[in-house]
Amino acid sequence: MCLAIPARVVALTGGDNAKVDLGGVRREISLALVEDVAVGDYVIVHVGYALSRLDADEAARTLALFAEAGLDVAGAVGGDPP
Amino acid sequence: MKFVDEFRDGGLARKLASAIRAEADPARDYAFMEFCGGHTHAISRYGVTDLLPPNVRMIHGPGCPVCVLPIGRIDMAIRLALEYDVTVLSYGDCLRVPASEGLSMLKAKARGADIRMVYSAADALALAQRLPSRQVVFFAIGFETTTPPTALVIRQARALGLENFSVLCNHVLTPSAITSILESPEVRAFGTVALDGFIGPAHVSTVIGSRPYAFFAEEYRKPVVIAGFEPLDVMQAVRMLVRQVNQGRAEVENEFTRAVTEEGNLKAQALVSEVFELRRSFEWRGLGEVPYSALKIRKTFSEFDAEHRFGLACIPVPDNKACECGAILRGVKQPTDCRIFGTVCTPENPMGSCMVSSEGACAAHYNFGRFRDVPVVAA
Ligand code: SF4
């Protein structure tokens, strides 16, 4: 029951609710537990409630760390993660 | 899909795998516990184990809310429905968990109990409003992720003046479960279960933040890396753990920075502490009674507490004798160590709770890992 995929907010529907897109599936969720979410933001949804917002810059940073793994192995200078 | 596909990239997975292989010291073994059922599922589903070197082993932890629910609590829900003629609402996964006398919520339903599945706490509240002539009880389970929604509907029920809605609260706390594993004789008595570090939960940590884990790092000298639920997240976390072990560090690191902050979701935390307080003790399947490991509804909201409203007590019930769920949840045994795994006990007919939810260790191994152990013979 903990499985979830990031959802994109497509519309604010009044109250604390929003319509989100979950990989093509639209559904209504609650934003009552998060603050300042806007249309276009990605959120983590769990049992019908958004728990947090996904930060695109941080995601890019994590992906860059993955890519660096390849370099380490290729013999470049490996180092500690920042 | 954004935030998904790039975290499942097969090429990157192989690169991360060779990075782990290069960094893992061949002269030693590494054993890491993924606390959370979501990680167990990802590891089995994407074959992460196959990508890890043989000296890096993953141990499934107790972080599946359905798997740790003791029989006695499910019996309470069934008793409410059958004896008190109450409408019981529950998240779907709970319905098939085996209870006493060969029953489950699903089987009780077949005997006429009004037990229904809901997708969210909000649905439960809405249903109570639609059924004013019935007492409606929401069977609330889960870790820190499902607790804030439950708190929210309890507050809404009060605001609406609802008199037919209450909650049977089974909410449990992640940090206390980790403590209990670290304190267990198998882990403490040197050599039985080696545990070199933890992969910290993804969604739970969005709520509680990364700070609560600092205690394990300091007190027990175990590294913790909080990771997202995608396979590359898990592999990167393993790599970070291997590094910490190699360098003799025991720190809390956060791989899931795109969603988890140090302080977590303060709004959700405030709501939870308004409605809930600590229980002195709570029974976990597999871990037994764990002190201060669960929440109960505060006195100020007692009219919405089903235990209070119906004067219910939990009667502890021992698990099925053959079932090894307890040892599996503590990381001492593996699903295949159970005599009835895959024969008597299957996802269609679960004997223990680890086989019920797709995040349970037994179900995950049955669905995705079962044939890995079978040697491939050329025809
Ligand atoms: S296979 Fe079934 S009975 Fe055996 S430990 Fe797993 S859930 Fe329990």
Tab-separated table of C-alpha atoms and ligand atoms in Angstrom:
chain	number	residue	atom	x	y	z
A	1	MET	CA	0.000	0.000	0.000
A	2	CYS	CA	3.046	2.245	0.151
A	3	LEU	CA	3.729	2.120	-3.564
A	4	ALA	CA	3.276	5.429	-5.255
A	5	ILE	CA	4.424	7.323	-8.270
A	6	PRO	CA	4.951	11.057	-8.590
A	7	ALA	CA	1.818	12.903	-9.628
A	8	ARG	CA	1.630	16.128	-11.610
A	9	VAL	CA	-0.912	18.659	-10.402
A	10	VAL	CA	-3.113	19.606	-13.371
A	11	ALA	CA	-5.804	21.669	-11.649
A	12	LEU	CA	-6.747	23.018	-8.248
A	13	THR	CA	-10.346	21.987	-7.720
A	14	GLY	CA	-11.363	23.935	-4.637
A	15	GLY	CA	-11.192	23.190	-0.952
A	16	ASP	CA	-7.849	21.553	-0.433
A	17	ASN	CA	-8.310	19.309	-3.457
A	18	ALA	CA	-6.514	18.998	-6.745
A	19	LYS	CA	-6.707	16.938	-9.887
A	20	VAL	CA	-3.461	15.110	-10.620
A	21	ASP	CA	-2.051	13.119	-13.500
A	22	LEU	CA	-0.464	9.799	-12.499
A	23	GLY	CA	1.189	8.614	-15.670
A	24	GLY	CA	-1.923	9.235	-17.743
A	25	VAL	CA	-4.474	8.413	-15.054
A	26	ARG	CA	-6.344	11.401	-13.649
A	27	ARG	CA	-7.570	11.428	-10.116
A	28	GLU	CA	-8.654	13.755	-7.368
A	29	ILE	CA	-6.365	14.029	-4.355
A	30	SER	CA	-6.078	16.215	-1.268
A	31	LEU	CA	-3.434	18.900	-0.788
A	32	ALA	CA	-4.447	19.456	2.846
A	33	LEU	CA	-1.096	18.209	4.191
A	34	VAL	CA	1.188	20.335	2.008
A	35	GLU	CA	1.645	24.029	1.480
A	36	ASP	CA	2.021	26.281	-1.571
A	37	VAL	CA	1.529	23.676	-4.271
A	38	ALA	CA	0.832	25.107	-7.730
A	39	VAL	CA	-0.405	23.664	-11.014
A	40	GLY	CA	2.498	21.939	-12.780
A	41	ASP	CA	4.222	20.870	-9.539
A	42	TYR	CA	4.961	17.197	-8.924
A	43	VAL	CA	3.898	15.741	-5.598
A	44	ILE	CA	4.241	12.401	-3.831
A	45	VAL	CA	0.768	11.008	-3.240
A	46	HIS	CA	0.004	8.424	-0.604
A	47	VAL	CA	-3.485	7.023	0.083
A	48	GLY	CA	-5.072	10.017	-1.610
A	49	TYR	CA	-3.028	12.759	0.067
A	50	ALA	CA	0.002	14.646	-1.217
A	51	LEU	CA	2.816	14.260	1.329
A	52	SER	CA	5.517	16.386	-0.233
A	53	ARG	CA	6.530	18.231	-3.331
A	54	LEU	CA	9.246	16.940	-5.650
A	55	ASP	CA	12.124	19.292	-6.193
A	56	ALA	CA	13.279	19.221	-9.834
A	57	ASP	CA	16.688	20.751	-9.078
A	58	GLU	CA	17.415	18.160	-6.401
A	59	ALA	CA	16.298	15.390	-8.785
A	60	ALA	CA	18.765	16.641	-11.386
A	61	ARG	CA	21.505	16.703	-8.757
A	62	THR	CA	20.792	13.087	-7.767
A	63	LEU	CA	20.846	11.972	-11.402
A	64	ALA	CA	24.207	13.714	-11.813
A	65	LEU	CA	25.525	11.678	-8.867
A	66	PHE	CA	24.382	8.462	-10.576
A	67	ALA	CA	26.185	9.442	-13.768
A	68	GLU	CA	29.336	10.105	-11.768
A	69	ALA	CA	29.297	6.420	-10.751
A	70	GLY	CA	30.182	5.469	-14.300
A	71	LEU	CA	33.181	7.806	-14.234
A	72	ASP	CA	34.569	6.303	-11.035
A	73	VAL	CA	34.625	2.890	-12.621
A	74	ALA	CA	36.101	4.115	-15.863
A	75	GLY	CA	39.218	4.962	-13.850
A	76	ALA	CA	38.689	8.675	-13.343
A	77	VAL	CA	39.402	10.101	-9.933
A	78	GLY	CA	36.753	8.800	-7.594
A	79	GLY	CA	35.951	10.839	-4.570
A	80	ASP	CA	33.570	11.238	-1.726
A	81	PRO	CA	30.077	12.327	-2.609
A	82	PRO	CA	29.564	15.974	-1.679
B	1	MET	CA	7.299	9.691	-17.077
B	2	LYS	CA	9.157	12.459	-15.306
B	3	PHE	CA	10.798	11.523	-11.979
B	4	VAL	CA	10.260	7.847	-12.826
B	5	ASP	CA	11.861	6.738	-16.088
B	6	GLU	CA	15.198	8.395	-15.455
B	7	PHE	CA	15.374	6.584	-12.103
B	8	ARG	CA	14.841	3.192	-13.765
B	9	ASP	CA	17.438	3.478	-16.527
B	10	GLY	CA	19.015	0.069	-17.141
B	11	GLY	CA	22.344	1.424	-18.433
B	12	LEU	CA	22.806	3.579	-15.353
B	13	ALA	CA	21.825	0.637	-13.160
B	14	ARG	CA	24.684	-1.413	-14.597
B	15	LYS	CA	27.091	1.484	-14.057
B	16	LEU	CA	25.994	1.827	-10.463
B	17	ALA	CA	26.364	-1.931	-10.087
B	18	SER	CA	29.970	-1.851	-11.254
B	19	ALA	CA	30.634	1.124	-9.014
B	20	ILE	CA	29.333	-0.876	-6.038
B	21	ARG	CA	31.391	-3.891	-7.081
B	22	ALA	CA	34.502	-1.716	-7.376
B	23	GLU	CA	33.992	-0.128	-3.974
B	24	ALA	CA	32.916	-3.196	-1.988
B	25	ASP	CA	35.869	-4.773	-0.225
B	26	PRO	CA	36.083	-8.414	-1.417
B	27	ALA	CA	37.598	-9.376	1.931
B	28	ARG	CA	34.388	-8.640	3.833
B	29	ASP	CA	30.609	-9.071	3.727
B	30	TYR	CA	28.040	-6.309	3.860
B	31	ALA	CA	24.483	-6.758	5.144
B	32	PHE	CA	22.033	-3.895	4.836
B	33	MET	CA	18.413	-3.843	5.895
B	34	GLU	CA	15.868	-2.046	3.761
B	35	PHE	CA	13.352	-1.115	6.424
B	36	CYS	CA	10.501	-0.327	4.115
B	37	GLY	CA	8.173	-2.603	2.157
B	38	GLY	CA	8.303	-0.218	-0.800
B	39	HIS	CA	12.024	-0.880	-1.094
B	40	THR	CA	11.520	-4.638	-0.692
B	41	HIS	CA	9.103	-4.480	-3.596
B	42	ALA	CA	11.480	-2.428	-5.780
B	43	ILE	CA	14.428	-4.718	-5.002
B	44	SER	CA	12.473	-7.838	-5.957
B	45	ARG	CA	10.646	-6.367	-8.912
B	46	TYR	CA	13.683	-4.868	-10.618
B	47	GLY	CA	16.094	-7.631	-9.691
B	48	VAL	CA	18.393	-5.318	-7.737
B	49	THR	CA	19.779	-8.320	-5.838
B	50	ASP	CA	21.133	-9.782	-9.085
B	51	LEU	CA	23.058	-6.590	-9.770
B	52	LEU	CA	24.780	-6.569	-6.396
B	53	PRO	CA	28.056	-8.406	-5.790
B	54	PRO	CA	27.653	-11.632	-3.776
B	55	ASN	CA	29.184	-10.117	-0.646
B	56	VAL	CA	26.528	-7.369	-0.466
B	57	ARG	CA	23.325	-8.792	0.965
B	58	MET	CA	19.978	-7.099	1.484
B	59	ILE	CA	17.802	-8.050	4.463
B	60	HIS	CA	14.079	-7.318	4.289
B	61	GLY	CA	12.882	-5.272	7.222
B	62	PRO	CA	9.519	-4.943	8.969
B	63	GLY	CA	8.408	-1.817	7.147
B	64	CYS	CA	5.230	-3.159	5.593
B	65	PRO	CA	2.293	-1.893	7.640
B	66	VAL	CA	0.128	-4.865	6.723
B	67	CYS	CA	2.781	-7.443	7.621
B	68	VAL	CA	3.377	-6.135	11.135
B	69	LEU	CA	-0.295	-6.009	12.113
B	70	PRO	CA	-0.876	-8.621	14.841
B	71	ILE	CA	-3.798	-11.036	14.591
B	72	GLY	CA	-5.428	-9.597	17.713
B	73	ARG	CA	-5.967	-6.193	16.099
B	74	ILE	CA	-7.661	-7.700	13.038
B	75	ASP	CA	-9.818	-9.785	15.354
B	76	MET	CA	-10.963	-6.513	16.936
B	77	ALA	CA	-12.166	-5.215	13.588
B	78	ILE	CA	-13.941	-8.474	12.818
B	79	ARG	CA	-15.551	-8.503	16.270
B	80	LEU	CA	-16.799	-4.948	15.738
B	81	ALA	CA	-18.420	-5.901	12.464
B	82	LEU	CA	-19.881	-9.261	13.518
B	83	GLU	CA	-20.822	-8.660	17.168
B	84	TYR	CA	-21.427	-4.922	17.346
B	85	ASP	CA	-23.011	-4.641	13.892
B	86	VAL	CA	-20.666	-1.847	12.926
B	87	THR	CA	-19.617	-0.946	9.376
B	88	VAL	CA	-15.836	-1.373	9.206
B	89	LEU	CA	-13.789	0.383	6.544
B	90	SER	CA	-10.234	-0.545	5.751
B	91	TYR	CA	-7.462	-0.147	3.212
B	92	GLY	CA	-7.696	-3.031	0.740
B	93	ASP	CA	-4.526	-4.880	1.728
B	94	CYS	CA	-5.829	-5.568	5.236
B	95	LEU	CA	-8.832	-7.530	4.073
B	96	ARG	CA	-6.952	-10.746	3.344
B	97	VAL	CA	-4.689	-10.811	6.409
B	98	PRO	CA	-5.329	-14.078	8.271
B	99	ALA	CA	-7.055	-13.589	11.645
B	100	SER	CA	-8.200	-16.047	14.354
B	101	GLU	CA	-10.303	-19.134	13.645
B	102	GLY	CA	-9.383	-19.229	9.985
B	103	LEU	CA	-11.101	-15.893	9.440
B	104	SER	CA	-9.969	-12.753	7.641
B	105	MET	CA	-11.927	-9.546	7.139
B	106	LEU	CA	-12.817	-10.845	3.687
B	107	LYS	CA	-14.109	-14.153	5.049
B	108	ALA	CA	-16.014	-12.330	7.801
B	109	LYS	CA	-17.640	-10.310	5.044
B	110	ALA	CA	-18.814	-13.534	3.446
B	111	ARG	CA	-20.438	-14.346	6.811
B	112	GLY	CA	-22.423	-11.152	6.624
B	113	ALA	CA	-20.127	-8.624	8.275
B	114	ASP	CA	-20.361	-5.152	6.739
B	115	ILE	CA	-16.677	-4.633	5.945
B	116	ARG	CA	-15.718	-2.454	3.005
B	117	MET	CA	-12.567	-1.318	1.327
B	118	VAL	CA	-11.690	2.356	1.034
B	119	TYR	CA	-8.903	4.061	-0.876
B	120	SER	CA	-8.393	6.954	1.505
B	121	ALA	CA	-9.321	8.251	4.941
B	122	ALA	CA	-11.383	10.923	3.176
B	123	ASP	CA	-13.481	8.180	1.549
B	124	ALA	CA	-14.092	6.687	4.996
B	125	LEU	CA	-15.357	9.991	6.344
B	126	ALA	CA	-17.562	10.545	3.304
B	127	LEU	CA	-19.086	7.100	3.689
B	128	ALA	CA	-19.906	7.774	7.350
B	129	GLN	CA	-21.750	10.890	6.236
B	130	ARG	CA	-23.709	8.869	3.703
B	131	LEU	CA	-24.669	6.208	6.288
B	132	PRO	CA	-26.033	8.314	9.205
B	133	SER	CA	-28.001	5.398	10.673
B	134	ARG	CA	-24.892	3.143	11.041
B	135	GLN	CA	-21.860	3.297	13.296
B	136	VAL	CA	-18.879	3.470	10.930
B	137	VAL	CA	-15.351	2.569	12.067
B	138	PHE	CA	-12.249	3.319	10.019
B	139	PHE	CA	-9.616	0.627	10.630
B	140	ALA	CA	-6.562	2.875	10.365
B	141	ILE	CA	-3.184	1.283	9.779
B	142	GLY	CA	0.192	2.407	8.608
B	143	PHE	CA	3.392	4.195	9.461
B	144	GLU	CA	3.955	7.949	9.577
B	145	THR	CA	2.642	8.338	6.028
B	146	THR	CA	-0.962	7.338	6.671
B	147	THR	CA	-1.179	8.909	10.124
B	148	PRO	CA	-1.596	12.557	9.003
B	149	PRO	CA	-4.637	11.751	6.810
B	150	THR	CA	-6.221	9.887	9.737
B	151	ALA	CA	-5.593	12.888	12.001
B	152	LEU	CA	-7.148	15.137	9.406
B	153	VAL	CA	-10.405	13.172	9.141
B	154	ILE	CA	-10.732	12.918	12.925
B	155	ARG	CA	-10.511	16.692	13.105
B	156	GLN	CA	-12.985	17.042	10.245
B	157	ALA	CA	-15.399	14.609	11.911
B	158	ARG	CA	-15.392	16.807	14.996
B	159	ALA	CA	-15.929	19.951	12.930
B	160	LEU	CA	-18.872	18.258	11.202
B	161	GLY	CA	-20.261	17.031	14.527
B	162	LEU	CA	-20.411	13.449	13.198
B	163	GLU	CA	-21.667	11.025	15.831
B	164	ASN	CA	-21.408	7.802	13.859
B	165	PHE	CA	-17.717	7.907	12.921
B	166	SER	CA	-14.748	6.591	14.869
B	167	VAL	CA	-11.280	5.238	14.212
B	168	LEU	CA	-9.657	1.978	15.322
B	169	CYS	CA	-6.124	3.270	15.454
B	170	ASN	CA	-3.211	0.941	14.623
B	171	HIS	CA	-0.707	3.564	13.563
B	172	VAL	CA	2.886	2.599	14.281
B	173	LEU	CA	6.207	4.426	14.367
B	174	THR	CA	9.226	3.656	12.217
B	175	PRO	CA	12.049	4.778	14.542
B	176	SER	CA	10.833	2.585	17.426
B	177	ALA	CA	10.700	-0.454	15.135
B	178	ILE	CA	14.288	0.143	14.032
B	179	THR	CA	15.340	0.474	17.677
B	180	SER	CA	13.621	-2.789	18.495
B	181	ILE	CA	15.517	-4.576	15.709
B	182	LEU	CA	18.804	-3.125	16.884
B	183	GLU	CA	18.009	-4.162	20.457
B	184	SER	CA	16.895	-7.690	19.495
B	185	PRO	CA	19.066	-10.536	20.782
B	186	GLU	CA	19.791	-11.753	17.240
B	187	VAL	CA	21.405	-8.471	16.311
B	188	ARG	CA	23.034	-7.792	19.662
B	189	ALA	CA	24.351	-11.297	20.232
B	190	PHE	CA	27.271	-11.023	17.927
B	191	GLY	CA	27.194	-13.125	14.789
B	192	THR	CA	23.563	-14.213	14.442
B	193	VAL	CA	22.394	-11.331	12.289
B	194	ALA	CA	25.032	-9.046	10.923
B	195	LEU	CA	23.592	-5.649	10.175
B	196	ASP	CA	25.893	-3.005	8.755
B	197	GLY	CA	23.399	-0.288	7.984
B	198	PHE	CA	19.886	0.702	6.966
B	199	ILE	CA	18.200	2.014	3.876
B	200	GLY	CA	15.798	4.514	5.388
B	201	PRO	CA	12.208	4.771	4.151
B	202	ALA	CA	11.208	7.136	1.360
B	203	HIS	CA	7.685	8.274	2.076
B	204	VAL	CA	7.875	8.011	5.849
B	205	SER	CA	10.864	10.317	5.707
B	206	THR	CA	9.005	12.931	3.654
B	207	VAL	CA	6.850	13.314	6.764
B	208	ILE	CA	9.288	12.866	9.680
B	209	GLY	CA	12.385	14.219	7.899
B	210	SER	CA	15.884	12.805	8.137
B	211	ARG	CA	16.610	13.997	11.681
B	212	PRO	CA	14.969	11.143	13.682
B	213	TYR	CA	17.513	8.674	12.279
B	214	ALA	CA	20.506	10.520	13.731
B	215	PHE	CA	19.979	8.551	16.935
B	216	PHE	CA	20.733	5.185	15.249
B	217	ALA	CA	23.827	6.501	13.618
B	218	GLU	CA	25.144	7.873	16.908
B	219	GLU	CA	23.851	5.435	19.474
B	220	TYR	CA	24.269	2.174	17.552
B	221	ARG	CA	26.997	3.208	15.112
B	222	LYS	CA	24.894	2.133	12.115
B	223	PRO	CA	24.841	4.204	8.932
B	224	VAL	CA	21.439	5.164	7.514
B	225	VAL	CA	20.816	6.290	3.934
B	226	ILE	CA	17.321	7.522	3.112
B	227	ALA	CA	16.440	6.445	-0.430
B	228	GLY	CA	13.694	6.961	-2.983
B	229	PHE	CA	11.580	4.043	-4.210
B	230	GLU	CA	13.025	3.635	-7.690
B	231	PRO	CA	15.642	0.950	-8.371
B	232	LEU	CA	18.447	3.432	-9.059
B	233	ASP	CA	17.693	5.169	-5.767
B	234	VAL	CA	18.128	1.882	-3.944
B	235	MET	CA	21.393	1.097	-5.743
B	236	GLN	CA	22.820	4.531	-5.060
B	237	ALA	CA	21.866	4.116	-1.395
B	238	VAL	CA	23.687	0.768	-1.275
B	239	ARG	CA	26.722	2.446	-2.780
B	240	MET	CA	26.594	5.210	-0.175
B	241	LEU	CA	26.263	2.624	2.617
B	242	VAL	CA	29.230	0.603	1.325
B	243	ARG	CA	31.260	3.802	1.329
B	244	GLN	CA	30.287	4.675	4.881
B	245	VAL	CA	31.200	1.189	6.084
B	246	ASN	CA	34.526	1.285	4.236
B	247	GLN	CA	35.369	4.646	5.730
B	248	GLY	CA	34.246	3.645	9.214
B	249	ARG	CA	31.532	6.324	9.246
B	250	ALA	CA	28.034	5.976	10.718
B	251	GLU	CA	26.014	8.946	9.540
B	252	VAL	CA	22.578	9.787	8.249
B	253	GLU	CA	22.742	10.544	4.536
B	254	ASN	CA	19.869	11.465	2.275
B	255	GLU	CA	19.727	10.107	-1.267
B	256	PHE	CA	16.092	11.210	-1.684
B	257	THR	CA	16.743	14.945	-1.486
B	258	ARG	CA	14.151	15.576	-4.186
B	259	ALA	CA	11.429	14.878	-1.626
B	260	VAL	CA	12.939	14.598	1.862
B	261	THR	CA	14.234	17.488	3.962
B	262	GLU	CA	15.894	17.458	7.341
B	263	GLU	CA	12.836	18.626	9.244
B	264	GLY	CA	10.166	16.846	7.138
B	265	ASN	CA	6.578	17.972	6.682
B	266	LEU	CA	5.920	20.282	9.641
B	267	LYS	CA	2.265	20.816	8.810
B	268	ALA	CA	1.609	17.072	8.910
B	269	GLN	CA	3.642	16.668	12.110
B	270	ALA	CA	1.651	19.388	13.890
B	271	LEU	CA	-1.626	17.756	12.908
B	272	VAL	CA	-0.487	14.353	14.144
B	273	SER	CA	0.594	15.658	17.535
B	274	GLU	CA	-2.680	17.531	17.948
B	275	VAL	CA	-4.746	14.343	17.525
B	276	PHE	CA	-2.469	11.484	18.644
B	277	GLU	CA	-0.236	10.607	21.579
B	278	LEU	CA	2.192	7.736	22.228
B	279	ARG	CA	0.920	4.349	23.319
B	280	ARG	CA	2.893	2.879	26.174
B	281	SER	CA	3.283	-0.370	24.267
B	282	PHE	CA	1.968	-2.022	21.099
B	283	GLU	CA	2.207	-5.532	19.716
B	284	TRP	CA	3.937	-5.969	16.355
B	285	ARG	CA	3.811	-9.195	14.433
B	286	GLY	CA	7.313	-10.580	14.575
B	287	LEU	CA	8.683	-8.060	17.037
B	288	GLY	CA	6.277	-8.668	19.912
B	289	GLU	CA	5.382	-5.883	22.346
B	290	VAL	CA	7.440	-2.815	21.481
B	291	PRO	CA	7.391	0.071	24.008
B	292	TYR	CA	6.271	3.475	22.738
B	293	SER	CA	6.045	2.199	19.178
B	294	ALA	CA	2.523	3.233	18.249
B	295	LEU	CA	0.011	6.035	18.536
B	296	LYS	CA	-3.385	6.317	20.145
B	297	ILE	CA	-6.029	8.961	19.878
B	298	ARG	CA	-5.757	11.707	22.508
B	299	LYS	CA	-8.403	11.964	25.248
B	300	THR	CA	-9.595	15.261	23.802
B	301	PHE	CA	-10.748	13.311	20.733
B	302	SER	CA	-11.890	10.175	22.591
B	303	GLU	CA	-15.400	10.204	21.103
B	304	PHE	CA	-13.726	9.342	17.782
B	305	ASP	CA	-11.684	6.524	19.284
B	306	ALA	CA	-13.392	3.205	18.490
B	307	GLU	CA	-11.558	1.446	21.346
B	308	HIS	CA	-13.069	3.968	23.745
B	309	ARG	CA	-16.504	4.148	22.146
B	310	PHE	CA	-17.050	0.376	22.052
B	311	GLY	CA	-14.966	-0.546	25.106
B	312	LEU	CA	-12.796	-2.870	23.033
B	313	ALA	CA	-9.652	-4.551	24.255
B	314	CYS	CA	-7.069	-6.331	22.131
B	315	ILE	CA	-6.688	-10.017	22.936
B	316	PRO	CA	-3.226	-11.197	21.871
B	317	VAL	CA	-3.215	-14.291	19.638
B	318	PRO	CA	-0.144	-16.347	18.710
B	319	ASP	CA	0.706	-16.600	15.020
B	320	ASN	CA	0.255	-19.769	12.942
B	321	LYS	CA	2.884	-22.242	14.210
B	322	ALA	CA	4.419	-22.993	10.826
B	323	CYS	CA	4.655	-19.325	9.865
B	324	GLU	CA	8.121	-17.799	10.058
B	325	CYS	CA	6.905	-14.237	9.484
B	326	GLY	CA	8.273	-13.159	12.843
B	327	ALA	CA	11.813	-14.284	12.144
B	328	ILE	CA	11.602	-12.930	8.586
B	329	LEU	CA	10.468	-9.524	9.845
B	330	ARG	CA	13.462	-9.413	12.175
B	331	GLY	CA	15.808	-10.310	9.320
B	332	VAL	CA	16.789	-13.629	10.932
B	333	LYS	CA	15.230	-15.883	8.278
B	334	GLN	CA	14.336	-15.718	4.608
B	335	PRO	CA	11.022	-16.656	2.994
B	336	THR	CA	12.456	-19.901	1.616
B	337	ASP	CA	13.319	-20.974	5.178
B	338	CYS	CA	9.586	-21.382	5.806
B	339	ARG	CA	8.374	-24.947	5.328
B	340	ILE	CA	5.083	-23.934	3.772
B	341	PHE	CA	6.370	-21.127	1.534
B	342	GLY	CA	4.914	-21.432	-1.962
B	343	THR	CA	3.115	-24.676	-1.164
B	344	VAL	CA	0.500	-24.218	1.539
B	345	CYS	CA	1.123	-20.486	1.737
B	346	THR	CA	0.695	-18.496	-1.477
B	347	PRO	CA	-0.583	-14.989	-2.255
B	348	GLU	CA	-3.941	-16.553	-3.220
B	349	ASN	CA	-4.170	-18.319	0.137
B	350	PRO	CA	-1.862	-16.547	2.591
B	351	MET	CA	-1.101	-18.206	5.937
B	352	GLY	CA	0.991	-15.369	7.272
B	353	SER	CA	0.805	-11.635	6.730
B	354	CYS	CA	4.137	-11.407	4.838
B	355	MET	CA	2.379	-13.167	1.975
B	356	VAL	CA	-0.587	-10.808	1.836
B	357	SER	CA	0.672	-7.488	0.591
B	358	SER	CA	2.890	-7.238	-2.484
B	359	GLU	CA	5.362	-5.398	-0.229
B	360	GLY	CA	5.641	-8.308	2.174
B	361	ALA	CA	8.895	-10.258	2.031
B	362	CYS	CA	7.208	-13.574	1.215
B	363	ALA	CA	4.891	-12.202	-1.465
B	364	ALA	CA	7.705	-10.212	-3.071
B	365	HIS	CA	9.889	-13.308	-3.193
B	366	TYR	CA	7.007	-15.469	-4.454
B	367	ASN	CA	6.110	-13.057	-7.255
B	368	PHE	CA	9.528	-12.008	-8.464
B	369	GLY	CA	12.374	-13.959	-6.911
B	370	ARG	CA	11.198	-17.555	-6.664
B	371	PHE	CA	12.786	-18.824	-9.856
B	372	ARG	CA	16.083	-17.083	-9.301
B	373	ASP	CA	17.225	-19.813	-6.942
B	374	VAL	CA	16.464	-22.525	-9.507
B	375	PRO	CA	19.549	-23.397	-11.552
B	376	VAL	CA	19.171	-22.957	-15.306
B	377	VAL	CA	19.870	-26.211	-17.137
B	378	ALA	CA	20.463	-26.207	-20.872
B	379	ALA	CA	18.016	-28.427	-22.758
C	1	SF4	S1	5.547	-18.259	3.513
C	1	SF4	FE1	3.615	-17.744	4.505
C	1	SF4	S2	3.595	-18.900	6.397
C	1	SF4	FE2	5.709	-18.903	5.662
C	1	SF4	S3	6.671	-17.130	6.657
C	1	SF4	FE3	5.891	-16.413	4.707
C	1	SF4	S4	3.846	-15.633	5.146
C	1	SF4	FE4	4.463	-16.896	6.918
